[in-house]
Coordinates of C-alpha atoms and ligand atoms in Angstrom, one line a residue:
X1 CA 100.9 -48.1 194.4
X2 CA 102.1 -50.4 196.9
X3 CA 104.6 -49.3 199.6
X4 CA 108.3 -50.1 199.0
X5 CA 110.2 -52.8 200.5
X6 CA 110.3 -52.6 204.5
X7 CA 113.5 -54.7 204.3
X8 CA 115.9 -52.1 205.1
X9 CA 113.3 -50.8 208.0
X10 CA 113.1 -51.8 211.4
X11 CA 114.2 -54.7 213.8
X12 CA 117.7 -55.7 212.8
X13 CA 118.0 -59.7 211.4
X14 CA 119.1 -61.7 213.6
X15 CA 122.7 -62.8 214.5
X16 CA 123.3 -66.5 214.6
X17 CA 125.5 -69.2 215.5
X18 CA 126.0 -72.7 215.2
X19 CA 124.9 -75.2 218.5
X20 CA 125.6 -78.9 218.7
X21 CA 122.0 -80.7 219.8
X22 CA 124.4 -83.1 221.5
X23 CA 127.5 -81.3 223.5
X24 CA 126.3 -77.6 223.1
X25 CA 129.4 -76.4 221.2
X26 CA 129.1 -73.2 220.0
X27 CA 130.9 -72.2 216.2
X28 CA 130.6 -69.6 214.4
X29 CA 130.6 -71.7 211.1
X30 CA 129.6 -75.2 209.9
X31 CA 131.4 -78.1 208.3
X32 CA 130.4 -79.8 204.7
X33 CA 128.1 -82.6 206.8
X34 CA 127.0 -80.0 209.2
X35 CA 128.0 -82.0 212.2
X36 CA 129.9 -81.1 215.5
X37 CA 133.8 -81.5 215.2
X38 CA 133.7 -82.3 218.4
X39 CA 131.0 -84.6 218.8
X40 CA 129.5 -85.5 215.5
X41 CA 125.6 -84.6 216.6
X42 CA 123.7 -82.4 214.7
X43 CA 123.7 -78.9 214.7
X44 CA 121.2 -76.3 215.1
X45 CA 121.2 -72.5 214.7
X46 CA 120.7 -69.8 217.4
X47 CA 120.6 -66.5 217.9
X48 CA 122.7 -65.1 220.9
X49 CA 121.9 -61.5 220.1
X50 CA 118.0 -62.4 221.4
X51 CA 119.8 -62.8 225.3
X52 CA 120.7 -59.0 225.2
X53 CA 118.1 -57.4 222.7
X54 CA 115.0 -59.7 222.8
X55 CA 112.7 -58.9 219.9
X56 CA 109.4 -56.9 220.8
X57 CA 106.8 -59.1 219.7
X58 CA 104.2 -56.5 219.0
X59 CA 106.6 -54.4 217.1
X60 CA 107.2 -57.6 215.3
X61 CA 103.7 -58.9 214.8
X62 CA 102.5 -55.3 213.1
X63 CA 105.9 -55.5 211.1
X64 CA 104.8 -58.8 209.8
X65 CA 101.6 -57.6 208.7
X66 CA 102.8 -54.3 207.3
X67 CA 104.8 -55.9 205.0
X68 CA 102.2 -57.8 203.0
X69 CA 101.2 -54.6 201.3
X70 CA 104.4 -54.5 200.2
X71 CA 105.7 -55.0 196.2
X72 CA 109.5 -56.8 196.9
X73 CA 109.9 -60.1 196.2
X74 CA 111.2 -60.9 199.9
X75 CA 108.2 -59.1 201.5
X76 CA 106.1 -60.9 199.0
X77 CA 107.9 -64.5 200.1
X78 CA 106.4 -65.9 203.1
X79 CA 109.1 -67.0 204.8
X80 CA 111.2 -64.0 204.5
X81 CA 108.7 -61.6 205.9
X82 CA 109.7 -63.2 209.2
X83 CA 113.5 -63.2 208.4
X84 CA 113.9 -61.1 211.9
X85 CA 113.8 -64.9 213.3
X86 CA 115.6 -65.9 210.6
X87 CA 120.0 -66.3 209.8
X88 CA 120.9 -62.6 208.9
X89 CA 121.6 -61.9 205.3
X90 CA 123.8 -58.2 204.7
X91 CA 122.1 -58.1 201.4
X92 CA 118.1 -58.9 200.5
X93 CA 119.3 -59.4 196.5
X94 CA 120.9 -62.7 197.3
X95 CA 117.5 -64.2 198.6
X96 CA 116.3 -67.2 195.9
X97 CA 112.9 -67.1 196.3
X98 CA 109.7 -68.2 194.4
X99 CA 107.3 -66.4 196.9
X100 CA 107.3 -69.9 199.0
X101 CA 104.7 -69.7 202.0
X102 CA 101.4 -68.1 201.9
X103 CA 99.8 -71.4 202.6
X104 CA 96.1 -71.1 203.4
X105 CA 94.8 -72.8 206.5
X106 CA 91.9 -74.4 205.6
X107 CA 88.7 -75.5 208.1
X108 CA 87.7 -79.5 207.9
X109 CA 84.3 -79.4 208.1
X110 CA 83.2 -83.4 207.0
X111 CA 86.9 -84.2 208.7
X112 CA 85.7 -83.2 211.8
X113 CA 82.3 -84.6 211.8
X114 CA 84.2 -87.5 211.5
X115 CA 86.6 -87.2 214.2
X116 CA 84.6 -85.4 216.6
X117 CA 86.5 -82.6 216.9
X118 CA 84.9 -79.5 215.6
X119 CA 87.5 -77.2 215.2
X120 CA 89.8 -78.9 212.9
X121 CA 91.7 -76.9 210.9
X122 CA 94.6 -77.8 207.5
X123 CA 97.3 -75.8 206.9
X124 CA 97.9 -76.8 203.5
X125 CA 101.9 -76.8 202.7
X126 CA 101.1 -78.1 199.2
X127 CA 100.1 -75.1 197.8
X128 CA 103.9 -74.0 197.7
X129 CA 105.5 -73.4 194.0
X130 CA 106.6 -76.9 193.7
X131 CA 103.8 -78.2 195.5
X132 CA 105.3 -79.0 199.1
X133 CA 106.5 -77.6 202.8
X134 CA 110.5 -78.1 201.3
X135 CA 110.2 -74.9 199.4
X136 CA 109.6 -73.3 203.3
X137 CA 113.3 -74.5 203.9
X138 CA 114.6 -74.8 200.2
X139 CA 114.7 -70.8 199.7
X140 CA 116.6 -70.3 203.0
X141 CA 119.5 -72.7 202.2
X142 CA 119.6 -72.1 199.0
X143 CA 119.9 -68.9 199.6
X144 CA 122.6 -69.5 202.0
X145 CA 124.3 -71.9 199.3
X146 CA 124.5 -68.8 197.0
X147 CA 125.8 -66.7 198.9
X148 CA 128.8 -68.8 200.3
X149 CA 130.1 -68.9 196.7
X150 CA 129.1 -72.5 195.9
X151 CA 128.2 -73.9 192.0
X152 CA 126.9 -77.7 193.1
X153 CA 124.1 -78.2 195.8
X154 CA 122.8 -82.0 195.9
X155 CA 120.4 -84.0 198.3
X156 CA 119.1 -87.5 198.7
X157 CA 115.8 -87.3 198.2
X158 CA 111.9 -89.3 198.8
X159 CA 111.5 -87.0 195.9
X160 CA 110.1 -83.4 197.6
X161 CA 113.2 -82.2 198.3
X162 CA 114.7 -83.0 195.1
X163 CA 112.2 -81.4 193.7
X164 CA 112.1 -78.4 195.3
X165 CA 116.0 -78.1 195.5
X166 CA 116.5 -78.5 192.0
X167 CA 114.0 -75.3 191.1
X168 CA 115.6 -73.7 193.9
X169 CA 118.9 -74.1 192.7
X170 CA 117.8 -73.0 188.8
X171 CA 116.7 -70.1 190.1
X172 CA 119.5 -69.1 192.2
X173 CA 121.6 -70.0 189.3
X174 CA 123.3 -73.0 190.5
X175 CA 123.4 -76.6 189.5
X176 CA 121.9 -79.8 191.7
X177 CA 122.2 -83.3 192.3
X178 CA 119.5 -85.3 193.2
X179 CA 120.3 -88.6 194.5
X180 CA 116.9 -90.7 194.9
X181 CA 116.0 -94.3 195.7
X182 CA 115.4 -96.1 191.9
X183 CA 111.7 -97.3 191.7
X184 CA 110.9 -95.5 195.1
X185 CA 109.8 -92.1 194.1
X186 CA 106.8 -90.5 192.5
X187 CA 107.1 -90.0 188.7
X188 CA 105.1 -86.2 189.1
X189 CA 107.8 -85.5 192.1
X190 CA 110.5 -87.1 189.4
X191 CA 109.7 -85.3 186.5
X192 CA 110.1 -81.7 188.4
X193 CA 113.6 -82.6 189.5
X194 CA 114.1 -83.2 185.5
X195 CA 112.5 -80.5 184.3
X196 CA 114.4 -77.8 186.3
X197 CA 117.7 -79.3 185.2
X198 CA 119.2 -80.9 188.1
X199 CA 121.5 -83.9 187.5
X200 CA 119.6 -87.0 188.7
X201 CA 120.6 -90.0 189.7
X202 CA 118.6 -93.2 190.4
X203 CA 120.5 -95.4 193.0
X204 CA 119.8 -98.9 193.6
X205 CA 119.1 -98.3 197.3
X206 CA 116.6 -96.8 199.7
X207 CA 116.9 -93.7 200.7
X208 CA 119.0 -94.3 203.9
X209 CA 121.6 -95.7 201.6
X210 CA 121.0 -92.2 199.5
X211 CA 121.4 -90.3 202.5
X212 CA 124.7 -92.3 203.5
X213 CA 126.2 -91.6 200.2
X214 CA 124.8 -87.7 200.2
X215 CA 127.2 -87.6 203.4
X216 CA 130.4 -89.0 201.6
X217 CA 130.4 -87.5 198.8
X218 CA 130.1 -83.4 200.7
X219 CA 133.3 -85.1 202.5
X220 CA 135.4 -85.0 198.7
X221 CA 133.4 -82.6 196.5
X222 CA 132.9 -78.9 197.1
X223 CA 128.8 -79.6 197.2
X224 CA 126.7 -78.3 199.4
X225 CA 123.8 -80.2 200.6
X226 CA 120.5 -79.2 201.0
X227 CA 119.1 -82.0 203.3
X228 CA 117.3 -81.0 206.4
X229 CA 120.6 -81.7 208.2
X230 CA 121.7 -78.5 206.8
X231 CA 119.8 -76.4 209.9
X232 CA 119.0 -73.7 207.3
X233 CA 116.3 -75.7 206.0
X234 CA 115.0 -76.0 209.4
X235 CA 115.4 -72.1 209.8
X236 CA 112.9 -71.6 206.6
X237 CA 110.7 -74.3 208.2
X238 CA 110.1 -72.6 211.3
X239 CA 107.9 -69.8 209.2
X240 CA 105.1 -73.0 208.8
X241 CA 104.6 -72.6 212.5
X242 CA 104.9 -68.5 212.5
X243 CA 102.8 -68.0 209.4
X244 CA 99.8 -70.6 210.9
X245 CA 100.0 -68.5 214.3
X246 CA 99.4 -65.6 212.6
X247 CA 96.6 -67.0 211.0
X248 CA 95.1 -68.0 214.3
X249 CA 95.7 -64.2 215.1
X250 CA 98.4 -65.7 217.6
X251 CA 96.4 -67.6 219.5
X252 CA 97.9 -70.9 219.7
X253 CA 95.9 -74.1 218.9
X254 CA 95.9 -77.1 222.0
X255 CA 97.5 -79.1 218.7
X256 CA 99.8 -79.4 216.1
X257 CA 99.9 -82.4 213.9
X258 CA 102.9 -83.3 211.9
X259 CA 103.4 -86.5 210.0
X260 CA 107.2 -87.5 210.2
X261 CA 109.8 -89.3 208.1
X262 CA 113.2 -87.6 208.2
X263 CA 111.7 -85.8 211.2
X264 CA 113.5 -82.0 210.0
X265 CA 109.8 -80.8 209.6
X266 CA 108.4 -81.3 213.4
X267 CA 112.3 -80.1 214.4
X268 CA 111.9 -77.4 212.4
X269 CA 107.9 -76.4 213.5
X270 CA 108.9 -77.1 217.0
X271 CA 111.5 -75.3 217.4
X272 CA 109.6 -72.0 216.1
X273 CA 107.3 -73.2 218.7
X274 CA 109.7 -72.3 221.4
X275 CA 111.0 -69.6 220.4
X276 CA 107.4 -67.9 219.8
X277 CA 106.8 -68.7 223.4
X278 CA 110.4 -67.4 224.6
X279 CA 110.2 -64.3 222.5
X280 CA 106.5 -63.9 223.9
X281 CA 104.9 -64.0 220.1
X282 CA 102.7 -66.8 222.1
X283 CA 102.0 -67.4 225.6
X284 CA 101.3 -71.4 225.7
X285 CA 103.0 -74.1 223.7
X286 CA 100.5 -76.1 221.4
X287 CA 101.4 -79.8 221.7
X288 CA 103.7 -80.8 218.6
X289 CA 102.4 -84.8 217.5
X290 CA 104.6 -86.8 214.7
X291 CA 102.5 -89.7 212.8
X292 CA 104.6 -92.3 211.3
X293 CA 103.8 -95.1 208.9
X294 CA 103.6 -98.4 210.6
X295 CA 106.2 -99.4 208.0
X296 CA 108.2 -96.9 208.5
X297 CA 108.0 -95.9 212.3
X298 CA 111.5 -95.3 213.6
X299 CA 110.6 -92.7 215.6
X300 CA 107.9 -94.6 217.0
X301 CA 109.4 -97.1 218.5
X302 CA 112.7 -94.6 219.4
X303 CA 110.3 -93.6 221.9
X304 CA 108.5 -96.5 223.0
X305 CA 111.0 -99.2 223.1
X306 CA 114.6 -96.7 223.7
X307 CA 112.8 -94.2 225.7
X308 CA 114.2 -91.8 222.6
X309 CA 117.6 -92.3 224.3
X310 CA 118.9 -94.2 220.9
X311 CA 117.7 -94.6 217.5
X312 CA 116.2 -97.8 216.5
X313 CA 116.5 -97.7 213.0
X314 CA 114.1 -99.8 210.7
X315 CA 113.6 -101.7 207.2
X316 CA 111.2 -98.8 205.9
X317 CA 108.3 -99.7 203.5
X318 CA 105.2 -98.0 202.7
X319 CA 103.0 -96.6 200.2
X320 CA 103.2 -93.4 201.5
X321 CA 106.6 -93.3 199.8
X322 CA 107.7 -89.3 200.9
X323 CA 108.0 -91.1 204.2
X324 CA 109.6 -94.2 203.4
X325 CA 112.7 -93.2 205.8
X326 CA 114.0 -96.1 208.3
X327 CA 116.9 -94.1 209.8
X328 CA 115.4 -90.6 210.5
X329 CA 118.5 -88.3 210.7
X330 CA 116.8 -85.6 212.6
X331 CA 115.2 -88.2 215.7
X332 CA 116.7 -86.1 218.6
X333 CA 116.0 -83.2 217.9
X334 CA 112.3 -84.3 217.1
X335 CA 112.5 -86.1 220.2
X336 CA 113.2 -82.8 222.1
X337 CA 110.2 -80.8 220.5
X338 CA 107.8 -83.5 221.3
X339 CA 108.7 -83.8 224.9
X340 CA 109.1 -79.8 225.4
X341 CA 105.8 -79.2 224.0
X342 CA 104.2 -82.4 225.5
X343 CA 103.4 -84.1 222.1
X344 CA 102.5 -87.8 221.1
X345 CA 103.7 -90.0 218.7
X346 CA 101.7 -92.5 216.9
X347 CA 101.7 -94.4 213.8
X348 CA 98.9 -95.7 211.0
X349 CA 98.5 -98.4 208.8
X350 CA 98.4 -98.3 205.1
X351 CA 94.5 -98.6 205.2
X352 CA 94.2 -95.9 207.7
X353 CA 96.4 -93.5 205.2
X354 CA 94.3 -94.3 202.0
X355 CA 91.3 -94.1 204.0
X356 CA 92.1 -90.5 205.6
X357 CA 93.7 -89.3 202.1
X358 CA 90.1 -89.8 200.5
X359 CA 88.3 -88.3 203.3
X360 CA 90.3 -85.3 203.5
X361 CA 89.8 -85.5 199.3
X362 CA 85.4 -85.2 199.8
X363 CA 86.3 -81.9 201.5
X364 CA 87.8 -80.8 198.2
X365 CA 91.4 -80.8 199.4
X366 CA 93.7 -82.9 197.8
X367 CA 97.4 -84.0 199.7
X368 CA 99.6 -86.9 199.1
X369 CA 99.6 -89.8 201.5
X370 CA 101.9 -88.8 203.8
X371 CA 100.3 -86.1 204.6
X372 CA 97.0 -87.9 205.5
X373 CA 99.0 -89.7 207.8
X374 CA 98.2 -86.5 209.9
X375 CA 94.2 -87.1 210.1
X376 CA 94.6 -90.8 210.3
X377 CA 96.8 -90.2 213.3
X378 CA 94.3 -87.8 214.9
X379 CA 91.4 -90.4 215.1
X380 CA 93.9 -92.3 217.4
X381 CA 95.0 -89.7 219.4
X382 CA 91.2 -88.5 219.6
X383 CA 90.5 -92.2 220.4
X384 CA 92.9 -92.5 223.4
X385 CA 91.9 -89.3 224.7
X386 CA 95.0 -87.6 224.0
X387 CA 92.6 -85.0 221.9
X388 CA 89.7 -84.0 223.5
X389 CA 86.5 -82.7 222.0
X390 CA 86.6 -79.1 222.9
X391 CA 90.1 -78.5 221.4
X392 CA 91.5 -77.4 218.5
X393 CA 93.6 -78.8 216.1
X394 CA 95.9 -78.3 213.0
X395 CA 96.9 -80.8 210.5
X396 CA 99.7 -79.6 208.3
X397 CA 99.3 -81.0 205.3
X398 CA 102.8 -81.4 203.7
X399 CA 102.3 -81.8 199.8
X400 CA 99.7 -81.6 197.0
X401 CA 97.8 -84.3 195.9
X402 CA 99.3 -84.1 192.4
X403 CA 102.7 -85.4 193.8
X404 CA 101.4 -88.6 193.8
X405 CA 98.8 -89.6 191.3
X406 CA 99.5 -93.0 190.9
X407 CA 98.3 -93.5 194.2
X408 CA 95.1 -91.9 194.1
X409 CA 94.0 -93.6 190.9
X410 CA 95.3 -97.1 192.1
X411 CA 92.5 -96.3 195.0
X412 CA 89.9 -95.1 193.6
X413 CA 90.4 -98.2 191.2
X414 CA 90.5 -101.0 194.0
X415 CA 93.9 -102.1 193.0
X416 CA 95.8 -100.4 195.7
X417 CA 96.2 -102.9 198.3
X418 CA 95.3 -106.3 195.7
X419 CA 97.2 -108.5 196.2
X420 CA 98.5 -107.8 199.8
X421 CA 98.1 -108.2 203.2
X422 CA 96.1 -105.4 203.7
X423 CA 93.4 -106.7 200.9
X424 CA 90.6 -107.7 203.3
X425 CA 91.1 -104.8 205.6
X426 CA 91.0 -102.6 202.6
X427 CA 87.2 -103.6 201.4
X428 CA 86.0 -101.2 204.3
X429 CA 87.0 -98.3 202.1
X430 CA 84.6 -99.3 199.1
X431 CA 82.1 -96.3 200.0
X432 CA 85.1 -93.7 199.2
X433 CA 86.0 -95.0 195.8
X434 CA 85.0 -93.2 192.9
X435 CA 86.2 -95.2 190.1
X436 CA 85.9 -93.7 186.6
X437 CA 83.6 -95.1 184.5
X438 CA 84.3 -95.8 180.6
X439 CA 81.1 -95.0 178.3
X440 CA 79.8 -94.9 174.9
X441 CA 79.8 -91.1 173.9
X442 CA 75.8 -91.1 174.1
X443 CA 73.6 -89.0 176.2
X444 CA 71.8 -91.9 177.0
X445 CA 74.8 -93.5 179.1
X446 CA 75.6 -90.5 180.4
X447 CA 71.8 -90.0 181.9
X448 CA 72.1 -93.2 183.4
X449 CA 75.3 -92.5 185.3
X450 CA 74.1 -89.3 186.7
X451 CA 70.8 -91.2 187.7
X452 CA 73.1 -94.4 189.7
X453 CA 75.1 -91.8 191.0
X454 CA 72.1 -89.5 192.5
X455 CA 70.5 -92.8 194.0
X456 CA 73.6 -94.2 195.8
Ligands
LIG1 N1 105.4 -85.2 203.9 C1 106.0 -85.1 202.7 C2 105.1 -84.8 201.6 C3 107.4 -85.2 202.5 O1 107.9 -85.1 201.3 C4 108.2 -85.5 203.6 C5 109.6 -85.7 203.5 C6 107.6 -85.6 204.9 C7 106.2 -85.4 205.0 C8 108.3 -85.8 206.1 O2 109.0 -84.7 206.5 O3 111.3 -85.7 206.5 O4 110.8 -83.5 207.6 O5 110.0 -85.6 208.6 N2 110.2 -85.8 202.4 C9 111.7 -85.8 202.2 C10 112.1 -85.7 200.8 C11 112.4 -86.8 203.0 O6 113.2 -86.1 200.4 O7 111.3 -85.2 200.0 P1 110.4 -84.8 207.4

């Protein structure tokens, strides 16, 4: 038999409070938009109890691992076995979880032959329930949404979230919205939102304007919304960053490599970065890169042209449509995690996603584009020696290949870039095609495949 639950053992959750990014008021509760009163920046969650009673790391760390032989369902979860570094909940029955986390972290063996850095390492965030890093966050909030009373909970959406929201919110037995950019979205990430019942709607708009409208509408309906603004997303998120460390048996990696589109994820990973260090879980800050889309690289130039001081805001287009974001919402506080752990940001062109997708597809791990936006990004970075050699790296892979299907047959086909600018550029990537071949159901054709196949 398995032990019981350890959730009413040990270190006590933590308290929290709300923190404006921008002005550094403190509240002890949020508004619908989850903005400053004063202000109107972003807020963030922190835990003043950690000034008095720091957390023992080591108590925590065996904790941690303890509770993996456990049987409850938030043991089991793996983002509430580190809920000590999560919002305190009075009572574990309200969690709404579908044992999210418990990613493996993979070793790239052909992807670092081809970079040149031999220890490469995926975590791979697609292997959640619904098949991305949101269900990390989604159990948190959702969670949270529950147990403030509320019946709606609604995002806008590149489709992951609204994916994962709306199982989330069938779970904890509470109805969504999804509010997604028509034409813009996977049909796989599409059909989830469907099939677990949430309300969707298709508006003629990108998903800034979904966003926008997200923000109005929590302003005149009593909906709670489950965009990475709301900072217990973020919260949930962290537990990417403390489940890989414990992986790497807490000893950090020189890098971190997140690709970024609302940017909630690298707020989210950094900040669990920092508070590893300050709790002494980790005793040197990895470096915390974002990889954009060319096409949608707000961020990008944020940094380079507006020395991250405003937001330059973008037309967003890409392929890589999960990241098809022109006005990131969570910029500064990405912009704080990349400077406080002395990160990079850099962004790829549609050919360098397809071509990283397929590579990181030979080693028999599949992701959607955006998250191949992460290896693409490392050959850069590797390029202008920002990565050396000798160090190690992570790629967090953010969703499963099967989010995005279209895409991966449309490559292997050739018809993925026909047509557009990137055409030409795009014939470099014939050796990673594998197009399928239609046959007569004879041995005989079948022989002669295999035979083309072993000679080329
Ligand atoms: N990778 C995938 C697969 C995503 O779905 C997203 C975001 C990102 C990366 C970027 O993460 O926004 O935290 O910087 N998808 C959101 C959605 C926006 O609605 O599903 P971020």
């Amino acid at each position: 038999m398995p032990p019981p639950s350890t959730s009413a053992l040990g270190v006590r959750p933590a308290d929290f409070r709300f923190r404006c990014i921008g002005c550094g008021d403190l509240t002890d509760s949020a508004s619908q938009d989850f903005r400053c009163m004063k202000c109107t920046d972003l807020l963030e969650i922190t835990y003043h109890c950690w000034k008095e009673t720091k957390p023992d790391a080591e108590t925590l760390k065996a904790m941690w691992r303890n509770r993996r032989l456990s049987s409850s369902p938030v043991d089991l979860s793996g983002v509430w076995r580190f809920r000590e570094l999560l919002p305190s909940l009075d009572d574990a029955r309200l969690v709404v979880t579908l044992r999210e986390g418990n990613t493996p972290l993979y070793e790239l063996a052909h992807c670092a032959r081809i970079t040149g850095v031999p220890r490469l390492f995926a975590k791979h965030q697609g292997l959640n329930p619904t098949g991305s890093f949101k269900d990390c966050g989604m159990t948190v909030a959702a969670t949270f949404a529950r147990r403030a009373g509320f019946r709606w909970v609604a995002c806008a959406s590149t489709g992951n979230t609204s994916a994962s929201m709306a199982a989330y919110a069938a779970r904890g037995g509470m109805r969504s919205l999804v509010l997604v950019p028509e034409g813009q979205i996977s049909w796989s990430k599409l059909s989830q939102a469907l099939d677990y019942g949430a309300v969707t709607c298709q508006l003629r708009t990108d998903f800034d304007g979904c966003l926008r409208l997200l923000q109005e509408l929590v302003q005149r309906a009593p909906v709670y919304q489950l965009n990475s603004i709301n900072p217990f997303r973020l919260e949930g998120q962290k537990t990417i960053a403390l489940e890989l460390l414990e992986q790497l048996d807490w000893h950090p990696p020189d890098h971190i490599i997140v690709p970024g589109g609302n940017l909630g994820n690298s707020s989210a990973i950094g900040k669990a970065l920092l508070e590893m260090r300050d709790i002494g879980l980790i005793s040197r800050l990895p470096r915390l890169s974002v990889i954009q889309a060319e096409g949608a690289n707000a961020l990008v130039r944020t940094l380079r042209e507006a020395h991250g001081q405003r937001l330059i805001s973008v037309q967003a287009e890409t392929r890589a449509t999960a990241i098809r974001i022109g006005s990131p919402a969570s910029w500064k506080k990405a912009a704080h995690v990349l400077d406080a752990t002395g990160g990079a940001c850099e962004q790829v062109s549609e050919v360098e996603i397809a071509q990283a997708k397929a590579e990181i597809g030979v080693e028999g791990i599949g992701c959607e584009p955006a998250s191949a936006v992460t290896l693409a990004g490392l050959k850069k970075l590797v390029k202008q020696e920002f990565v050396k050699p000798d160090e190690s790296v992570v790629l967090i892979l953010t969703g499963n290949l099967l989010k995005d299907p279209d895409y991966t047959i449309e490559f292997h086909r050739g018809e993925l870039f026909k047509g557009s600018a990137e055409e030409s550029a795009s014939a470099a990537l014939e050796s990673l095609r594998r197009a399928p071949v239609v046959l007569d159901a004879t041995l005989d054709a079948v022989m002669r495949t295999l035979e083309q196949a072993e000679k080329s």
